[in-house]
PDB file of C-alpha atoms in Angstrom:
ATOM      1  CA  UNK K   1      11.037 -10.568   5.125  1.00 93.00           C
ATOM      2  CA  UNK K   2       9.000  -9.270   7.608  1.00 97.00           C
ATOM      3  CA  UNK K   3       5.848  -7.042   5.944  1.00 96.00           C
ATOM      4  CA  UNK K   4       2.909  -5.533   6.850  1.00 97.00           C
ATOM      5  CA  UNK K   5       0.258  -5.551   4.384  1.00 94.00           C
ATOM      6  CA  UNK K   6      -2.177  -2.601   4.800  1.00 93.00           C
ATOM      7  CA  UNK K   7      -4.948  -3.005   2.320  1.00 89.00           C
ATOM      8  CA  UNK K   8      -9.010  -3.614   2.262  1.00 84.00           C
ATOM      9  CA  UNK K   9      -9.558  -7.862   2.863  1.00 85.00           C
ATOM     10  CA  UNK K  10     -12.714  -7.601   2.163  1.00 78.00           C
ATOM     11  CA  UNK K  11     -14.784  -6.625  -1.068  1.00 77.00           C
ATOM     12  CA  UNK K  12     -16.983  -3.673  -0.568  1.00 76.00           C
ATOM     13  CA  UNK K  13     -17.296  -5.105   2.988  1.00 73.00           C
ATOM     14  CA  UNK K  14     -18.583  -8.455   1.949  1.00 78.00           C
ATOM     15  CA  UNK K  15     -17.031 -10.973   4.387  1.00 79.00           C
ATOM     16  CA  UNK K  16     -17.262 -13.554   2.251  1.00 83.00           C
ATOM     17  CA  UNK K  17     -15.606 -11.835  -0.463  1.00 80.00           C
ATOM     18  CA  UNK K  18     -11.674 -11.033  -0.912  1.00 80.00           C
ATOM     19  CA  UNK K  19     -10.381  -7.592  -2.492  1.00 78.00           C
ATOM     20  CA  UNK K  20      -8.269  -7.671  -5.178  1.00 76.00           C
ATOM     21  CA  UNK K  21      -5.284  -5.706  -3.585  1.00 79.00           C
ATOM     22  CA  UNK K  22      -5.502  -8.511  -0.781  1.00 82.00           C
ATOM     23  CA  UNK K  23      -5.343 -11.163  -3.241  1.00 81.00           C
ATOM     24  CA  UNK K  24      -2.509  -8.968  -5.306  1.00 78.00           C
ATOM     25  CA  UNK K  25      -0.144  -7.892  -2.243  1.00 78.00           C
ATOM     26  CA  UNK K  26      -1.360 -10.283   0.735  1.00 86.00           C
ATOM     27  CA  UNK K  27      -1.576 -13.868  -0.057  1.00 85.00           C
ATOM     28  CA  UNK K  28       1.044 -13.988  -2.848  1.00 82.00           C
ATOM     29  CA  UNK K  29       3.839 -12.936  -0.239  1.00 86.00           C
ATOM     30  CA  UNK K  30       2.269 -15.035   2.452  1.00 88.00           C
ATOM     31  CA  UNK K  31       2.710 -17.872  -0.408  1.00 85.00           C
ATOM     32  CA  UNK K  32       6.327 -16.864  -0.945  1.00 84.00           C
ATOM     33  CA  UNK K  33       7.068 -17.621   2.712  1.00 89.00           C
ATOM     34  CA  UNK K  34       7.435 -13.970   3.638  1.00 92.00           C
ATOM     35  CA  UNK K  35       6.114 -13.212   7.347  1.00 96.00           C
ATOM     36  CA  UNK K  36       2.748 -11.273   6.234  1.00 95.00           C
ATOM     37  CA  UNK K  37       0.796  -9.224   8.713  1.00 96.00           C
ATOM     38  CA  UNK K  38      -2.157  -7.385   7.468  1.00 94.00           C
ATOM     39  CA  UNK K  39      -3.612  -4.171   8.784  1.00 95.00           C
ATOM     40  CA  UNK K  40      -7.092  -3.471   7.303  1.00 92.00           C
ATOM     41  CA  UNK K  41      -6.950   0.370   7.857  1.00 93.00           C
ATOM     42  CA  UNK K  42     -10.144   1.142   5.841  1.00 89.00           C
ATOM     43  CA  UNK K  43     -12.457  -1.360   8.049  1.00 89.00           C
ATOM     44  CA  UNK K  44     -10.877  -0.129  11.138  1.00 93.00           C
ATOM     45  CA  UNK K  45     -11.353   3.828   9.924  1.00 92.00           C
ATOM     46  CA  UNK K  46     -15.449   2.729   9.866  1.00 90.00           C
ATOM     47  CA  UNK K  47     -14.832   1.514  13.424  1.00 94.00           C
ATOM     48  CA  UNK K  48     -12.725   3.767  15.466  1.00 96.00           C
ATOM     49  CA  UNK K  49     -12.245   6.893  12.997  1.00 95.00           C
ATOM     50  CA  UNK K  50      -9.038   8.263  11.445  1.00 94.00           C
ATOM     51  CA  UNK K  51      -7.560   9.775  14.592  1.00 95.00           C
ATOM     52  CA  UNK K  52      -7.528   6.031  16.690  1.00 97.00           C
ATOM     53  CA  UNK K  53      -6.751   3.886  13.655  1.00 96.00           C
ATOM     54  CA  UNK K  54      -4.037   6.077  12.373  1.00 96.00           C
ATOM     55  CA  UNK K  55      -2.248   5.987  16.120  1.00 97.00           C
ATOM     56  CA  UNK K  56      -3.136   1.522  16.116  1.00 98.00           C
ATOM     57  CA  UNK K  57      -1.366   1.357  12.675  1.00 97.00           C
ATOM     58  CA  UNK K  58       1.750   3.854  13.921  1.00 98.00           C
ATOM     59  CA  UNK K  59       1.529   1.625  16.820  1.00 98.00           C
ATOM     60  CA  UNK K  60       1.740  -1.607  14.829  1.00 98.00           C
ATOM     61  CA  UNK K  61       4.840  -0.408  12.681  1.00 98.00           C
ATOM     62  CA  UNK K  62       6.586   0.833  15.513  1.00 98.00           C
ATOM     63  CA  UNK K  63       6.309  -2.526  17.461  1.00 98.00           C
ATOM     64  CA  UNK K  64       6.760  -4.885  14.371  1.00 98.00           C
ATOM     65  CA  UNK K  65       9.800  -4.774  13.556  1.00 98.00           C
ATOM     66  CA  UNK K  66       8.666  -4.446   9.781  1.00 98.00           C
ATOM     67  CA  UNK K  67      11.182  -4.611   6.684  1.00 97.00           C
ATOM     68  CA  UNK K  68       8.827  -2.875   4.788  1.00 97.00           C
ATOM     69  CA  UNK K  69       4.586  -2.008   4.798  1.00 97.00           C
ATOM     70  CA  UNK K  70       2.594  -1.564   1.441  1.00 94.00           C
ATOM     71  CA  UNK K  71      -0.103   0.972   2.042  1.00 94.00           C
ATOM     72  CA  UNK K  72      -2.877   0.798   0.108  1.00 90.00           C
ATOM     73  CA  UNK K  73      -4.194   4.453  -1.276  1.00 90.00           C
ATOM     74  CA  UNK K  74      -7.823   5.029  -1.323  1.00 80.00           C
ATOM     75  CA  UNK K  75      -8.851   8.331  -2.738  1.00 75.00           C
ATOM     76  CA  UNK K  76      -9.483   9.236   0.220  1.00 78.00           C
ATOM     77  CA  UNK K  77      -7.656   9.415   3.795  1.00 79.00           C
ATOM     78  CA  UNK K  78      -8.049   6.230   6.245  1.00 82.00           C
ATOM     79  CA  UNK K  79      -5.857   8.153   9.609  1.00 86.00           C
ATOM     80  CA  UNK K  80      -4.574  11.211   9.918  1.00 92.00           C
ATOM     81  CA  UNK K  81      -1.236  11.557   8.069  1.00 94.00           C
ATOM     82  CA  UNK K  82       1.360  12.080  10.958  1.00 96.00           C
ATOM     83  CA  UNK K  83       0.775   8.377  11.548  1.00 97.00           C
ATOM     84  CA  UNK K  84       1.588   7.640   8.293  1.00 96.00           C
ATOM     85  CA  UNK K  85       4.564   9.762   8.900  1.00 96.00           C
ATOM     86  CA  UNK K  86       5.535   8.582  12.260  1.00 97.00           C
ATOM     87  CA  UNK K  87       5.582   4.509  10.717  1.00 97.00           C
ATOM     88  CA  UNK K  88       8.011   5.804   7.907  1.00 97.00           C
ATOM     89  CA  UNK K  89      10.361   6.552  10.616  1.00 97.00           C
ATOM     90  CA  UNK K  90      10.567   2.727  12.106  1.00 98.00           C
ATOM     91  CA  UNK K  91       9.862   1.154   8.669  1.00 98.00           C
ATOM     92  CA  UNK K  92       9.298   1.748   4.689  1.00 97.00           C
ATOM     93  CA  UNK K  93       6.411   2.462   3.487  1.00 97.00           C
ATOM     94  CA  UNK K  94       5.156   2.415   0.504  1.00 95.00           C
ATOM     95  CA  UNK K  95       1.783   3.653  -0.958  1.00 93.00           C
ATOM     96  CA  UNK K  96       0.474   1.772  -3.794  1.00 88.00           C
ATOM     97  CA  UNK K  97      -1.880   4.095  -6.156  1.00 85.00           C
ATOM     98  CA  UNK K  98      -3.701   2.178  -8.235  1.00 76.00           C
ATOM     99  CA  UNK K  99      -6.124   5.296  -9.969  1.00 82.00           C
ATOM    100  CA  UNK K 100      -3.962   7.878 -10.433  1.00 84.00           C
ATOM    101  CA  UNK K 101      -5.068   8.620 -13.707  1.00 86.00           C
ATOM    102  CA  UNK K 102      -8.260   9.957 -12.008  1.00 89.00           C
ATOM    103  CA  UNK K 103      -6.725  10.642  -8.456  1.00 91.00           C
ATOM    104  CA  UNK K 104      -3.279  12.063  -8.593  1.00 94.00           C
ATOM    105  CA  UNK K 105      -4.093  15.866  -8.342  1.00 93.00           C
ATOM    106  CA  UNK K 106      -7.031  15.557  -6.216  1.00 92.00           C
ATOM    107  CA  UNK K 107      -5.599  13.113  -3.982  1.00 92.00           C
ATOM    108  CA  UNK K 108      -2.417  11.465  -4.501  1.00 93.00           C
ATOM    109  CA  UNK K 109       0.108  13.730  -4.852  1.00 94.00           C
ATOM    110  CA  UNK K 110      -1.172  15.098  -1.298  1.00 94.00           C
ATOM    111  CA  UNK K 111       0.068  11.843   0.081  1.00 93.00           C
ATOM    112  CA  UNK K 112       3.631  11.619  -1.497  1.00 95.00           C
ATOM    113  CA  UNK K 113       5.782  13.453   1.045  1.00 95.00           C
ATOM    114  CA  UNK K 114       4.311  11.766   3.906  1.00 96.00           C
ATOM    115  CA  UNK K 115       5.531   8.194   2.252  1.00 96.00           C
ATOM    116  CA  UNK K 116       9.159   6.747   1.949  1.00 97.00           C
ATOM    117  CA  UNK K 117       7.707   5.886  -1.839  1.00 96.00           C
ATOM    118  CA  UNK K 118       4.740   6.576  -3.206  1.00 95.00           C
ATOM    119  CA  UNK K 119       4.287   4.198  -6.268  1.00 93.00           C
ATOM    120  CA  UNK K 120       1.930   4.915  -9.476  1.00 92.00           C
ATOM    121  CA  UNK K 121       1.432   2.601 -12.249  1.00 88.00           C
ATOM    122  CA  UNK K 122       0.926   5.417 -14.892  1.00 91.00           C
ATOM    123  CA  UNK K 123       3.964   6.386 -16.976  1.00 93.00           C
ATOM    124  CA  UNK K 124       2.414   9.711 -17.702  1.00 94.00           C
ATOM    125  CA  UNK K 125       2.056  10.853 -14.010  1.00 95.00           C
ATOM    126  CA  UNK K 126       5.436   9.289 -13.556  1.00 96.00           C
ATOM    127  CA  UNK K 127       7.327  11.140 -15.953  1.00 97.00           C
ATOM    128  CA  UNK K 128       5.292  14.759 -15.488  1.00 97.00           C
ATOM    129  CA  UNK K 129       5.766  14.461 -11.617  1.00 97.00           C
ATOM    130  CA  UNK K 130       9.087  12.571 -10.925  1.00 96.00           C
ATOM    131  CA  UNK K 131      11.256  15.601 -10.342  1.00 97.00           C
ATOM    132  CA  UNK K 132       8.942  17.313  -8.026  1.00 97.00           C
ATOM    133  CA  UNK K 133       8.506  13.688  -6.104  1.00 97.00           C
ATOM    134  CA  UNK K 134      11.964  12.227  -5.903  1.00 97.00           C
ATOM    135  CA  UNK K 135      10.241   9.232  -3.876  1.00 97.00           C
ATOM    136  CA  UNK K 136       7.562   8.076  -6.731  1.00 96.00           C
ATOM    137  CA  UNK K 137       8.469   5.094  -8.766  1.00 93.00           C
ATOM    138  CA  UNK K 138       6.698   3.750 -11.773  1.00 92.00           C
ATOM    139  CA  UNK K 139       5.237  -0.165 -11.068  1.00 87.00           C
ATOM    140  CA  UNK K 140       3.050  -2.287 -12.721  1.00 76.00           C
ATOM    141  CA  UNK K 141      -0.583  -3.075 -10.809  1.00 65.00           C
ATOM    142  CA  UNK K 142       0.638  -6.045  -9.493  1.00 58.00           C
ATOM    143  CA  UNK K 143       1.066  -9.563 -10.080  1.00 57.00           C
ATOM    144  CA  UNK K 144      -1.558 -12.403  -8.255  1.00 58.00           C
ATOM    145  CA  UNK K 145       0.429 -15.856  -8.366  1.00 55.00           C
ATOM    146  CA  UNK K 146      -2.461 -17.245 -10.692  1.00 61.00           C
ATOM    147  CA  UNK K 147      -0.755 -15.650 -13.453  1.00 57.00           C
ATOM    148  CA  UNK K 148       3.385 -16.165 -11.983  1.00 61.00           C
ATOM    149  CA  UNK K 149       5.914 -18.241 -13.358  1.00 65.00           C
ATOM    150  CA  UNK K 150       6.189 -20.332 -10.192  1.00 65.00           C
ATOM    151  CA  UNK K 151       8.555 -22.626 -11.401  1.00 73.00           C
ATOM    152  CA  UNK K 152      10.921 -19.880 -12.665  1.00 70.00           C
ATOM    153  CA  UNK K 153      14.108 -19.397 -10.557  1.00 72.00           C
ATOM    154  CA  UNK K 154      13.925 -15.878  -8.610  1.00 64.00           C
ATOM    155  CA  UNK K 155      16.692 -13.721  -7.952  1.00 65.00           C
ATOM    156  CA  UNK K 156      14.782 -11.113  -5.645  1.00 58.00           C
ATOM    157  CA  UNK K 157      12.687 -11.530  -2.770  1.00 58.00           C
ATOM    158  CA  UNK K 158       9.865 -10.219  -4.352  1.00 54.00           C
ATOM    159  CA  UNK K 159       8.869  -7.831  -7.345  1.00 58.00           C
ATOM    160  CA  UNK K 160       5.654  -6.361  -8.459  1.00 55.00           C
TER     161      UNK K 160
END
């Protein structure tokens, strides 16, 4: 598969430092042999602002040819949401909201329509939101190969 992995690299900006949801959604599909671009739209956002990185990251799924793109949420926005919009039209993709328990009214729920799926890993938000958000789904966080059964025999390209 071809993805594009649009999450913080960095720690709190430390470059010598790797965030979690890099470590989580980046290198473990890179490991499976899955084509793995990454798109750092919270770095960029410092850089250019939300109007220019959201039209470089529409840009980037347009021209990709992407099977899918995991989005990381933020609590906040990164580019204006059209772009996130106008990607969902040439590819999936799916927002990952990892603090919804603190997040989902304020900020979250915001987001959904604007995303083919909009993923939370809180059964409560899940089940008191599913109906009016046909595109959520209930995950887990995520699963960093440390912790994998590498040696077990996989019938899907990847799960989280």
């Amino acid at each position: 598969m071809k993805i594009l992995s649009t999450v913080i690299r960095n720690y709190y900006g430390q470059p010598n430092a790797l965030d979690l949801m890099y470590l989580a959604f980046t290198l473990p599909l890179q490991k499976l042999g899955h084509q793995v671009d990454h798109f750092d739209h919270v770095s960029l956002v410092e850089k250019v602002g939300p109007a220019e990185c959201g039209e470089r990251f529409a840009r980037a799924v347009r021209q990709g040819g992407y099977d899918v793109v995991l989005y990381q949420t933020g609590g906040r926005d990164h580019m204006v949401r059209d772009a996130i919009r106008d990607a969902a039209r040439h590819a999936p993709v799916v927002a990952w909201n990892s603090d919804d328990d603190w997040q989902w009214e304020s900020y979250s729920r915001h987001l959904a329509p604007y995303f083919t799926y909009m993923v939370t890993t809180y059964p409560h938000i899940y089940e008191a939101h599913r109906s009016a958000f046909p595109n959520l789904v209930l995950s887990q966080w995520a699963c960093l190969d440390t912790y994998a059964d590498a040696g077990r025999k996989k019938d899907l390209n990847f799960t989280f």
